[in-house]
PDB file of C-alpha atoms and ligand atoms in Angstrom:
ATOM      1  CA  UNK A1148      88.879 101.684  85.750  1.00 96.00           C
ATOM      2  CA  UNK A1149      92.436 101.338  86.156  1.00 98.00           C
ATOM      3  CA  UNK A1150      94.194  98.477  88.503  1.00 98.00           C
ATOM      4  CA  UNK A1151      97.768  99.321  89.118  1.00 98.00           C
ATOM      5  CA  UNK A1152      99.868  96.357  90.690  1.00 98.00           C
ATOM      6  CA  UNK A1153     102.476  97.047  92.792  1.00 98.00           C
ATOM      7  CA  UNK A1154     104.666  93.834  93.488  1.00 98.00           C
ATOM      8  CA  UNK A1155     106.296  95.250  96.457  1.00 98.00           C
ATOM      9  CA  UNK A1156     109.287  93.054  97.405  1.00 98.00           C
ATOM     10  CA  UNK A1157     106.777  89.328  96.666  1.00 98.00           C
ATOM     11  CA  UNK A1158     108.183  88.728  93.022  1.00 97.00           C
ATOM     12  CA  UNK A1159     111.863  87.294  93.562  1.00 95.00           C
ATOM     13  CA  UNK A1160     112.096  85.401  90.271  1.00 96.00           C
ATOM     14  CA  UNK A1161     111.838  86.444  86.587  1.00 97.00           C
ATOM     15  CA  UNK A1162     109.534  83.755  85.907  1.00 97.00           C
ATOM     16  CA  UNK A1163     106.586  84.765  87.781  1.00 97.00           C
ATOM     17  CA  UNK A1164     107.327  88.381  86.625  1.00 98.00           C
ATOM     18  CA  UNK A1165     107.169  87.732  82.848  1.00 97.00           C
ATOM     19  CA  UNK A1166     103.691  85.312  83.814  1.00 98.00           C
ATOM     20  CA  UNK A1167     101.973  88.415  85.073  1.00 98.00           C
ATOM     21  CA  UNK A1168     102.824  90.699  82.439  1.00 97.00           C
ATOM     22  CA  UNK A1169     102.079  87.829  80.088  1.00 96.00           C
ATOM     23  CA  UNK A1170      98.385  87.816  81.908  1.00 97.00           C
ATOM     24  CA  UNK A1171      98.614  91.590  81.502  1.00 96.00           C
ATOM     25  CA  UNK A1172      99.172  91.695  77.644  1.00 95.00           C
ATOM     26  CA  UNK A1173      96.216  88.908  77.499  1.00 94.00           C
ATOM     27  CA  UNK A1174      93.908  91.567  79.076  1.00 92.00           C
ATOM     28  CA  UNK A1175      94.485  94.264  76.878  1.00 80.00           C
ATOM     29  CA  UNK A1176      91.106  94.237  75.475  1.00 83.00           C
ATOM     30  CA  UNK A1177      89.399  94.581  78.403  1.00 85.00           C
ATOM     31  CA  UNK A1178      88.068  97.399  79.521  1.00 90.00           C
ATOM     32  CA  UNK A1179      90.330  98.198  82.612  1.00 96.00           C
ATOM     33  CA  UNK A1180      94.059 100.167  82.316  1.00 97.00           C
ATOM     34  CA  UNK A1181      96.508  98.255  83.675  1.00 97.00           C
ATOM     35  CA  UNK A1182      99.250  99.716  85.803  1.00 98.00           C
ATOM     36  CA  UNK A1183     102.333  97.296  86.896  1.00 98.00           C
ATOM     37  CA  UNK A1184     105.149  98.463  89.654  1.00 98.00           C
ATOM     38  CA  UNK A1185     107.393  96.001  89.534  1.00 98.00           C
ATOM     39  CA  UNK A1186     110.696  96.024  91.889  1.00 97.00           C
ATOM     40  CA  UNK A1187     113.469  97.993  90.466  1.00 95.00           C
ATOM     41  CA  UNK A1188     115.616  94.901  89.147  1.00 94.00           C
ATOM     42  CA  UNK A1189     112.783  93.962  86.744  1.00 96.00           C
ATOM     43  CA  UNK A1190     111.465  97.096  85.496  1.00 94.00           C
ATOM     44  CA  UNK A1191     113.517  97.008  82.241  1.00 92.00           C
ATOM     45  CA  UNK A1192     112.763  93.343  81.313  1.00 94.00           C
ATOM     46  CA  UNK A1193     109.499  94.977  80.226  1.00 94.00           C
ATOM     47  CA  UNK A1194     110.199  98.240  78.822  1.00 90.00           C
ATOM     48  CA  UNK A1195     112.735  99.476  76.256  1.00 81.00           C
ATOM     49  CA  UNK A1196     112.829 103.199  76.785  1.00 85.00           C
ATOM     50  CA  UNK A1197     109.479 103.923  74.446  1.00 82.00           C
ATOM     51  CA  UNK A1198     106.114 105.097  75.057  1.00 78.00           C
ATOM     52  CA  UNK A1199     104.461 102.038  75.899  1.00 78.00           C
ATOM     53  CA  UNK A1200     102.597 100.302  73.345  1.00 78.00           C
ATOM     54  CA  UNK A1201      99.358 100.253  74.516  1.00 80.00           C
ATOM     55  CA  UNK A1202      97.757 103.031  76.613  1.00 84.00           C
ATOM     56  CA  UNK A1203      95.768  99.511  78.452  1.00 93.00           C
ATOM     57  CA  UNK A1204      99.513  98.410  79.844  1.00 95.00           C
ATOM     58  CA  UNK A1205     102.644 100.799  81.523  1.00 96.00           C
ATOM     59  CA  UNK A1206     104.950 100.607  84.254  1.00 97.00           C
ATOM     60  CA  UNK A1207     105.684 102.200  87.312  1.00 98.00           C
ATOM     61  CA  UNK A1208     108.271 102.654  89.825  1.00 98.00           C
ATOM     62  CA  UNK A1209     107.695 101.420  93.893  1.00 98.00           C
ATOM     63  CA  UNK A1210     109.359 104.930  94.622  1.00 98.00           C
ATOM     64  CA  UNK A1211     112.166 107.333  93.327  1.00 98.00           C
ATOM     65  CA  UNK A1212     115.550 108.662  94.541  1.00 98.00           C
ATOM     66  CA  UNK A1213     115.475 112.456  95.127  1.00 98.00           C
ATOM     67  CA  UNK A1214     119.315 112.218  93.548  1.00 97.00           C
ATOM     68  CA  UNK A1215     119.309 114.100  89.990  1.00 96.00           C
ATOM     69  CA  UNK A1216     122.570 111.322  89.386  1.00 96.00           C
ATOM     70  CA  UNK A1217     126.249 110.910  89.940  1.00 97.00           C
ATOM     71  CA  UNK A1218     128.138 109.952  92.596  1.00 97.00           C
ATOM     72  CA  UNK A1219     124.391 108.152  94.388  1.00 97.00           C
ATOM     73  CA  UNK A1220     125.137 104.532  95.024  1.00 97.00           C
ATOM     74  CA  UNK A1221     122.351 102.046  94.803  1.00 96.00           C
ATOM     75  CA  UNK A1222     119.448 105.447  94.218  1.00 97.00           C
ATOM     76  CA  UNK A1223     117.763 105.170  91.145  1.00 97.00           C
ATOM     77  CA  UNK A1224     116.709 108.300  89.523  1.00 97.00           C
ATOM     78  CA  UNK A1225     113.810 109.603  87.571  1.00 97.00           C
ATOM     79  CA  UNK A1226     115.530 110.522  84.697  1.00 97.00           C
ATOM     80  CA  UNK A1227     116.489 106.613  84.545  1.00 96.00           C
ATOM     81  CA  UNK A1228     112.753 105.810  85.166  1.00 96.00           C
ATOM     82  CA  UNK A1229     111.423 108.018  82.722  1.00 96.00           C
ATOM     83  CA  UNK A1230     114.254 106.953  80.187  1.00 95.00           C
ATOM     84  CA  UNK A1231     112.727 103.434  80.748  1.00 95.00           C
ATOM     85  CA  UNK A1232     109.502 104.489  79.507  1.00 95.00           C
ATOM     86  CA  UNK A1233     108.028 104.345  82.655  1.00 96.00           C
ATOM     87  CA  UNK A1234     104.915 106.722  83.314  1.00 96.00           C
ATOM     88  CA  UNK A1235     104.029 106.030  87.237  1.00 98.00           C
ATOM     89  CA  UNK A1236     105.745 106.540  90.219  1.00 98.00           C
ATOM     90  CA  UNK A1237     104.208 105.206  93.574  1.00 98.00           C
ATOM     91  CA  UNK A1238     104.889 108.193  95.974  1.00 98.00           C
ATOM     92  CA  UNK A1239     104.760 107.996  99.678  1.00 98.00           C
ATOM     93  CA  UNK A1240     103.454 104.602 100.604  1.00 98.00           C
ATOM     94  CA  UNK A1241     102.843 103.354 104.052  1.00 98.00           C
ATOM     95  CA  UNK A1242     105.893 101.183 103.764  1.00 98.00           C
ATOM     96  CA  UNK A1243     108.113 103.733 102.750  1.00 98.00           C
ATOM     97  CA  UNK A1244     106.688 105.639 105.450  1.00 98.00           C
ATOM     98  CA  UNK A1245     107.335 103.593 108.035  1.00 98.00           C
ATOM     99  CA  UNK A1246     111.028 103.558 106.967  1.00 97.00           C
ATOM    100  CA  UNK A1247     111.263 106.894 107.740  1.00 97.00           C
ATOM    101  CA  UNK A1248     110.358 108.745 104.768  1.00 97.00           C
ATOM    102  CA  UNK A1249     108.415 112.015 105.744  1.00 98.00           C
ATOM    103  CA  UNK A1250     105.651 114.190 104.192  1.00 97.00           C
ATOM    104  CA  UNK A1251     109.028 116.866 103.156  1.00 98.00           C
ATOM    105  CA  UNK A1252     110.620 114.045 101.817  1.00 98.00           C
ATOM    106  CA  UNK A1253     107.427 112.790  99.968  1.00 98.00           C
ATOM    107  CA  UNK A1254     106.272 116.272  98.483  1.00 98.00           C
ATOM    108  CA  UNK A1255     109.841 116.718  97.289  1.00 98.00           C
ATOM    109  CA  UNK A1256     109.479 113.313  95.587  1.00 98.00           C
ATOM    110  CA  UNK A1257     105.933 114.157  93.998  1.00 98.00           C
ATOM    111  CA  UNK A1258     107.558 117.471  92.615  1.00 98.00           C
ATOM    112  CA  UNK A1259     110.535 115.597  91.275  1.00 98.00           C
ATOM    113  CA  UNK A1260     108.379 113.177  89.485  1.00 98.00           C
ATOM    114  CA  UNK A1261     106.151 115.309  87.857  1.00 98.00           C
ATOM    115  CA  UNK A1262     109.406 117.958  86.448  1.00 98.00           C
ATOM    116  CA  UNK A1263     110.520 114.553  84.976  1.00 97.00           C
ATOM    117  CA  UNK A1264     107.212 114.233  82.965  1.00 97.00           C
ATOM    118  CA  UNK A1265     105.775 111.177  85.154  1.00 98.00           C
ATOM    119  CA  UNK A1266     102.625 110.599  87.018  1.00 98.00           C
ATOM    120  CA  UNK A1267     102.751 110.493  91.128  1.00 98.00           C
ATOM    121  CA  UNK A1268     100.298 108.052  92.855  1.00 98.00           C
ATOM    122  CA  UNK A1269     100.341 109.887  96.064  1.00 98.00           C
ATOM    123  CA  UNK A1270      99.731 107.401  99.452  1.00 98.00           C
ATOM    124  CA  UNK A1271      97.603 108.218 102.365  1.00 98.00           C
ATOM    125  CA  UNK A1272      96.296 106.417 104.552  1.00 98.00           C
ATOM    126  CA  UNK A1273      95.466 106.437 108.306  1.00 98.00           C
ATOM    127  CA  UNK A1274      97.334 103.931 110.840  1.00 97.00           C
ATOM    128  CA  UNK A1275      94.360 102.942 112.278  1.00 96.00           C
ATOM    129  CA  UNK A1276      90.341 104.372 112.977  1.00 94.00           C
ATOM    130  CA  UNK A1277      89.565 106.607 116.593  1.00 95.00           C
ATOM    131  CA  UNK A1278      86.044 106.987 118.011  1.00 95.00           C
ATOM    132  CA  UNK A1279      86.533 110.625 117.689  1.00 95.00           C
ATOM    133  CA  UNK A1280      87.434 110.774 114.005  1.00 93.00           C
ATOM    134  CA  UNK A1281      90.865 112.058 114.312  1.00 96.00           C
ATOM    135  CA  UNK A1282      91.843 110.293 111.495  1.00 97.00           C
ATOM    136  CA  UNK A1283      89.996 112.755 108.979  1.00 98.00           C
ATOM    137  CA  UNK A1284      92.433 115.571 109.758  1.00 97.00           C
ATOM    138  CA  UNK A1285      95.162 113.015 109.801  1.00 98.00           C
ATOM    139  CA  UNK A1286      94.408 112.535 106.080  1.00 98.00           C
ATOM    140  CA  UNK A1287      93.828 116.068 105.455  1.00 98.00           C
ATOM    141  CA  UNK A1288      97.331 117.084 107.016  1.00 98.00           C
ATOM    142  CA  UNK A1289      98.622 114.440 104.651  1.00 98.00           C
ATOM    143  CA  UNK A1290      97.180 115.791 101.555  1.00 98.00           C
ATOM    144  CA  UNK A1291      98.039 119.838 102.949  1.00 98.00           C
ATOM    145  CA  UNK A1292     101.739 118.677 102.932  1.00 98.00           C
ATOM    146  CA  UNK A1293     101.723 117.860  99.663  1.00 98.00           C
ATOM    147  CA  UNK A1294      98.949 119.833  97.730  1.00 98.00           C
ATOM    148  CA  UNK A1295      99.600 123.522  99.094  1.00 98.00           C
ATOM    149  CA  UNK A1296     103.044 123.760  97.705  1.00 98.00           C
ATOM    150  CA  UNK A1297     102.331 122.284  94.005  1.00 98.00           C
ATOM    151  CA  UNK A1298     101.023 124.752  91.430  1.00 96.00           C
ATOM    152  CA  UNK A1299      97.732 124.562  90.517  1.00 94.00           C
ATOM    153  CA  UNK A1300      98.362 122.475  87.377  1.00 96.00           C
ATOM    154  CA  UNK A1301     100.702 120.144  89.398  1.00 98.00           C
ATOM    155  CA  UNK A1302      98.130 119.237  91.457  1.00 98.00           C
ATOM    156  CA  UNK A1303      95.614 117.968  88.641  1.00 97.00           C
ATOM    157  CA  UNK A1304      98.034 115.979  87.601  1.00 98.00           C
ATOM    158  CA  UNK A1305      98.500 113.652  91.185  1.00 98.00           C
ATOM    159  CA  UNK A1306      96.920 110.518  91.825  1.00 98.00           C
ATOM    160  CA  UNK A1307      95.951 109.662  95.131  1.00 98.00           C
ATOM    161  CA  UNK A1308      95.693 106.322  96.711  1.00 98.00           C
ATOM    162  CA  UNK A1309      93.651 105.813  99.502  1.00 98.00           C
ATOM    163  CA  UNK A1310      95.461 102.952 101.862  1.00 98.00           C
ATOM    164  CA  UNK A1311      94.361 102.873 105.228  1.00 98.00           C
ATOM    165  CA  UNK A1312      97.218 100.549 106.589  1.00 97.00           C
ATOM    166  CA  UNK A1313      94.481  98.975 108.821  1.00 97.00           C
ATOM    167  CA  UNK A1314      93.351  97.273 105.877  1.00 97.00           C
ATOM    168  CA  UNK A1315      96.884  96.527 104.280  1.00 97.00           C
ATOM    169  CA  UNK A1316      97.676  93.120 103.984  1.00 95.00           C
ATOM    170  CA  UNK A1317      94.982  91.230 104.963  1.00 95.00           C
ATOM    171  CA  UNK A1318      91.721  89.461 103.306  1.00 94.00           C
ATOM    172  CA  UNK A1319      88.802  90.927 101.128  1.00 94.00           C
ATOM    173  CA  UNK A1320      87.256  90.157 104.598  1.00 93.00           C
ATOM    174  CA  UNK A1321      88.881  92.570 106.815  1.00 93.00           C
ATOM    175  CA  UNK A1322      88.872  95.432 103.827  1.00 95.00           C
ATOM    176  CA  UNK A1323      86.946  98.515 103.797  1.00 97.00           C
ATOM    177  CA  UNK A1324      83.355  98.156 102.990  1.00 97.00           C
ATOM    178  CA  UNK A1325      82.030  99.469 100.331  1.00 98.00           C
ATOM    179  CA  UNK A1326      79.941 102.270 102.203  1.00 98.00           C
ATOM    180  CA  UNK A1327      82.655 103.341 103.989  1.00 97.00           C
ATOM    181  CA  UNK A1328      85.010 103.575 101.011  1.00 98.00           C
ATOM    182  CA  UNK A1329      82.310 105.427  99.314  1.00 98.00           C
ATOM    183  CA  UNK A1330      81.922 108.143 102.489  1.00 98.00           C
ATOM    184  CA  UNK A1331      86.106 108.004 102.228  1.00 98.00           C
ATOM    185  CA  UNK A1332      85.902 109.207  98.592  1.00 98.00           C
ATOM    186  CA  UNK A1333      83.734 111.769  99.043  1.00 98.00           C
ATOM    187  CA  UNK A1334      85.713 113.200 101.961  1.00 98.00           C
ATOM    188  CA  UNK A1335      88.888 113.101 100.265  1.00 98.00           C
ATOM    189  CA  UNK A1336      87.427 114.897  97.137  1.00 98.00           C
ATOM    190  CA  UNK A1337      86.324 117.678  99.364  1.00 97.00           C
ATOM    191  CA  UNK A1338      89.744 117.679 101.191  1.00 98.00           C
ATOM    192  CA  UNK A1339      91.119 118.231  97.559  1.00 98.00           C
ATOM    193  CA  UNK A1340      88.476 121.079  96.695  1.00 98.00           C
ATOM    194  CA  UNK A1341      90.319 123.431  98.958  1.00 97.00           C
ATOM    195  CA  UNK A1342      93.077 122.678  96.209  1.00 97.00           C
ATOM    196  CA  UNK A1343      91.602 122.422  93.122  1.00 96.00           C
ATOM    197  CA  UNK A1344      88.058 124.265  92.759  1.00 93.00           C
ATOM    198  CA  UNK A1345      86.940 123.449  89.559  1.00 93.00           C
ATOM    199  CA  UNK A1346      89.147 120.252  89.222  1.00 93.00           C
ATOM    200  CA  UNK A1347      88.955 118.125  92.622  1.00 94.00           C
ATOM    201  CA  UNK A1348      86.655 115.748  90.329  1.00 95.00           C
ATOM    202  CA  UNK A1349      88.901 115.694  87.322  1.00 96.00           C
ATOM    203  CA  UNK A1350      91.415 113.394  90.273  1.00 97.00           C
ATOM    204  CA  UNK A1351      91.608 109.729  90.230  1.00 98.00           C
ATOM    205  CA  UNK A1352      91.255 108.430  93.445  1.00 98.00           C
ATOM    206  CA  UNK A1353      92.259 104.982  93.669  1.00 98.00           C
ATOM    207  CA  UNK A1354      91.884 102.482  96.429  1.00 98.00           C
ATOM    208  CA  UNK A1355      94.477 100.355  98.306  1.00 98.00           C
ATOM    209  CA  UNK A1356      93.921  97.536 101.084  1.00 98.00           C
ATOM    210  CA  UNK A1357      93.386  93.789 100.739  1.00 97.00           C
ATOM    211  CA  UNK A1358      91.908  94.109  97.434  1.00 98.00           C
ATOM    212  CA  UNK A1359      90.874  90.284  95.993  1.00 98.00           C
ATOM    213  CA  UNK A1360      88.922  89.151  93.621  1.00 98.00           C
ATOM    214  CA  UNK A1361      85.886  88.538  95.788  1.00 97.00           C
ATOM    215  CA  UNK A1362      85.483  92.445  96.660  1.00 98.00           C
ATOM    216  CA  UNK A1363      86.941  94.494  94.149  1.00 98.00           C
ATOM    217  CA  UNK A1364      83.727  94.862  92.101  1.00 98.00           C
ATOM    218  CA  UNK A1365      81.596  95.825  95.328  1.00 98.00           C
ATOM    219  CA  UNK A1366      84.171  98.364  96.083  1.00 98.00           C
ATOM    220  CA  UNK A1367      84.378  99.651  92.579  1.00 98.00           C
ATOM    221  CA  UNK A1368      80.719 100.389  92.657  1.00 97.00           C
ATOM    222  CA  UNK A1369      79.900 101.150  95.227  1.00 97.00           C
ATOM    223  CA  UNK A1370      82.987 103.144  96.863  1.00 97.00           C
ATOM    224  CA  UNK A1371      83.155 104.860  93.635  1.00 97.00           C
ATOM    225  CA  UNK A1372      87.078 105.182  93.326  1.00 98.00           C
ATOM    226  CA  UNK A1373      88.183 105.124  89.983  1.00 98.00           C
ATOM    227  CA  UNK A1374      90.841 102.615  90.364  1.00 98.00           C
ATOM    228  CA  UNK A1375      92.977 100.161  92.584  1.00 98.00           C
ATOM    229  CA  UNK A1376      96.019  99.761  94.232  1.00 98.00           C
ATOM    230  CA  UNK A1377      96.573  96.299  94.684  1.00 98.00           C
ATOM    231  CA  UNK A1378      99.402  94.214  96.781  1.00 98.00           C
ATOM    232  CA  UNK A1379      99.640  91.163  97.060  1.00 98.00           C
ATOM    233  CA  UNK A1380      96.442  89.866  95.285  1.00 98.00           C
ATOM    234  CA  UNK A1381      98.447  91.795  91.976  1.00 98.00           C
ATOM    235  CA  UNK A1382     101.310  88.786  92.295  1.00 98.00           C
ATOM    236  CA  UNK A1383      99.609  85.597  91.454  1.00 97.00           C
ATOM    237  CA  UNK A1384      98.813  85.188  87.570  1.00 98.00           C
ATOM    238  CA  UNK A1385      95.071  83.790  88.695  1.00 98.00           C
ATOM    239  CA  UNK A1386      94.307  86.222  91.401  1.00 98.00           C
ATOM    240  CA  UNK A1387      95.114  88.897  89.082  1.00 98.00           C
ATOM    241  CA  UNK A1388      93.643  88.006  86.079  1.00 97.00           C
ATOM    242  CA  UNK A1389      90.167  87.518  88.369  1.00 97.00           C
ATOM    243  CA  UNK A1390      91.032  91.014  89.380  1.00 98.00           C
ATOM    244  CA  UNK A1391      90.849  92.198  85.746  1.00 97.00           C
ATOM    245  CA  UNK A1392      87.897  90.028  85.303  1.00 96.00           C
ATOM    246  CA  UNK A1393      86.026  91.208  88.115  1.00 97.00           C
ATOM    247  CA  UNK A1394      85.807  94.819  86.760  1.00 96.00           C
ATOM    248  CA  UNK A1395      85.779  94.174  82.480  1.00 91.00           C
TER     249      UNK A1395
HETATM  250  P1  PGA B2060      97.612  94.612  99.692  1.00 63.89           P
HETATM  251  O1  PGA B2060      98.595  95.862  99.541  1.00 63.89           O
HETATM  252  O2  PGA B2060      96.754  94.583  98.444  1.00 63.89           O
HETATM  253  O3  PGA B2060      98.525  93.421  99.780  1.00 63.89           O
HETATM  254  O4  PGA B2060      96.807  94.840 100.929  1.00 63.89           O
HETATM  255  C1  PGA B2060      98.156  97.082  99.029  1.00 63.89           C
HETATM  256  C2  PGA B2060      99.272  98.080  99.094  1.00 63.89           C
HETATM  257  O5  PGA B2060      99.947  98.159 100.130  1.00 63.89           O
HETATM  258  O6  PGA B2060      99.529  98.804  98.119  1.00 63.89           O
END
């Protein structure tokens, strides 16, 4: 099971940053992988350019310039993420969406992260739920834009994240349930069929949406996902070790 944490813009101080990597190393020995995306500023107080230490604990990147370098102000590459010894990017999340970041711009993002030898965790996620369904071909659009184009080996190597942005942001109470998760998973694995014939269940799908303590292990069961994306429950050293806890 593997949680990966992505700060967003919540951690403002290198205090709280080093006392939930700190949690993080403690954890090691349990049985989840631990995935931590902190904002840009931070990523190299934890990572000197290696392989990390332990496959339980690596870093990832919130998102990823499409510049290859040079005269980019402010972008930061993937060849300076990888050179960090980073092994994640998060690709395509709502929030980035909603800034005005497109499925073109996102598939050319997914691409450039995987030529520089890191993993995509591909976003999806539906803006909110219609009577009539609509939002299953929403999602399946968003996976098309990005899963035609790659070559067959490109696409086992994306992860996707389920978000629906309904459930961004909020309490373990107003999550998915665990049924519906479940009946989420199994669409989206079919979705990625079309793609991958023989490998759709070789994907991790992971899960992202007002993940807490108090539901993770009912999703994890019974939605079946393989992992987490988790917000803001990921910035506080206690919430996030019961994360961990929850699922060792
Ligand atoms: P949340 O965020 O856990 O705070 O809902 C999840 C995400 O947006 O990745």
């Amino acid at each position: 099971m593997l949680i990966v944490s992505n700060w967003k813009a919540y951690i403002a101080d290198t205090k709280t940053a080093k006392a939930l990597v700190a949690a993080a190393k403690r954890a090691t020995r349990s049985k989840v992988q631990l995935i931590i995306a902190p904002p840009a500023p931070y990523i190299g107080l934890f990572t000197d350019g290696k392989a990390p230490k332990s496959k339980k604990l690596s870093f990832a990147a919130q998102d990823v310039s499409l510049s290859t370098g040079g005269a980019a102000t402010g972008e930061v590459t993937a060849v300076a993420l990888a050179g960090l010894g980073l092994t994640h990017v998060i690709v395509g999340h709502s929030e980035r969406r909603a800034m005005g970041e497109t499925d073109d711009v996102i598939l050319a993002k997914v691409q450039h992260v995987l030529a520089n030898g890191l993993t995509p965790i591909l976003c999806i996620g539906e803006r909110q739920r219609d009577p009539e369904a609509k939002y299953l071909s929403f999602l399946r659009m968003q996976l098309a834009a990005v899963f035609t184009p790659l070559s067959p080996r490109d696409r086992g190597r994306v992860i996707v994240a389920y978000e629906p942005i309904w459930a961004i942001g909020k309490s373990a109470s107003d999550s998915i349930q665990p049924h519906d998760l479940h009946e989420m998973v199994l669409y989206i694995r079919k979705v990625l069929a079309d793609y991958l014939p023989s490998g759709a269940k070789n994907i991790s799908i992971l899960y992202g949406g007002s993940v807490e303590p108090a539901n993770i292990r009912a999703l994890a069961e019974e939605g079946q996902v393989q992992g987490f994306l988790v917000g803001r429950a990921s910035t506080d050293v206690a919430s996030y070790t019961g994360l961990i806890k929850a699922l060792s």
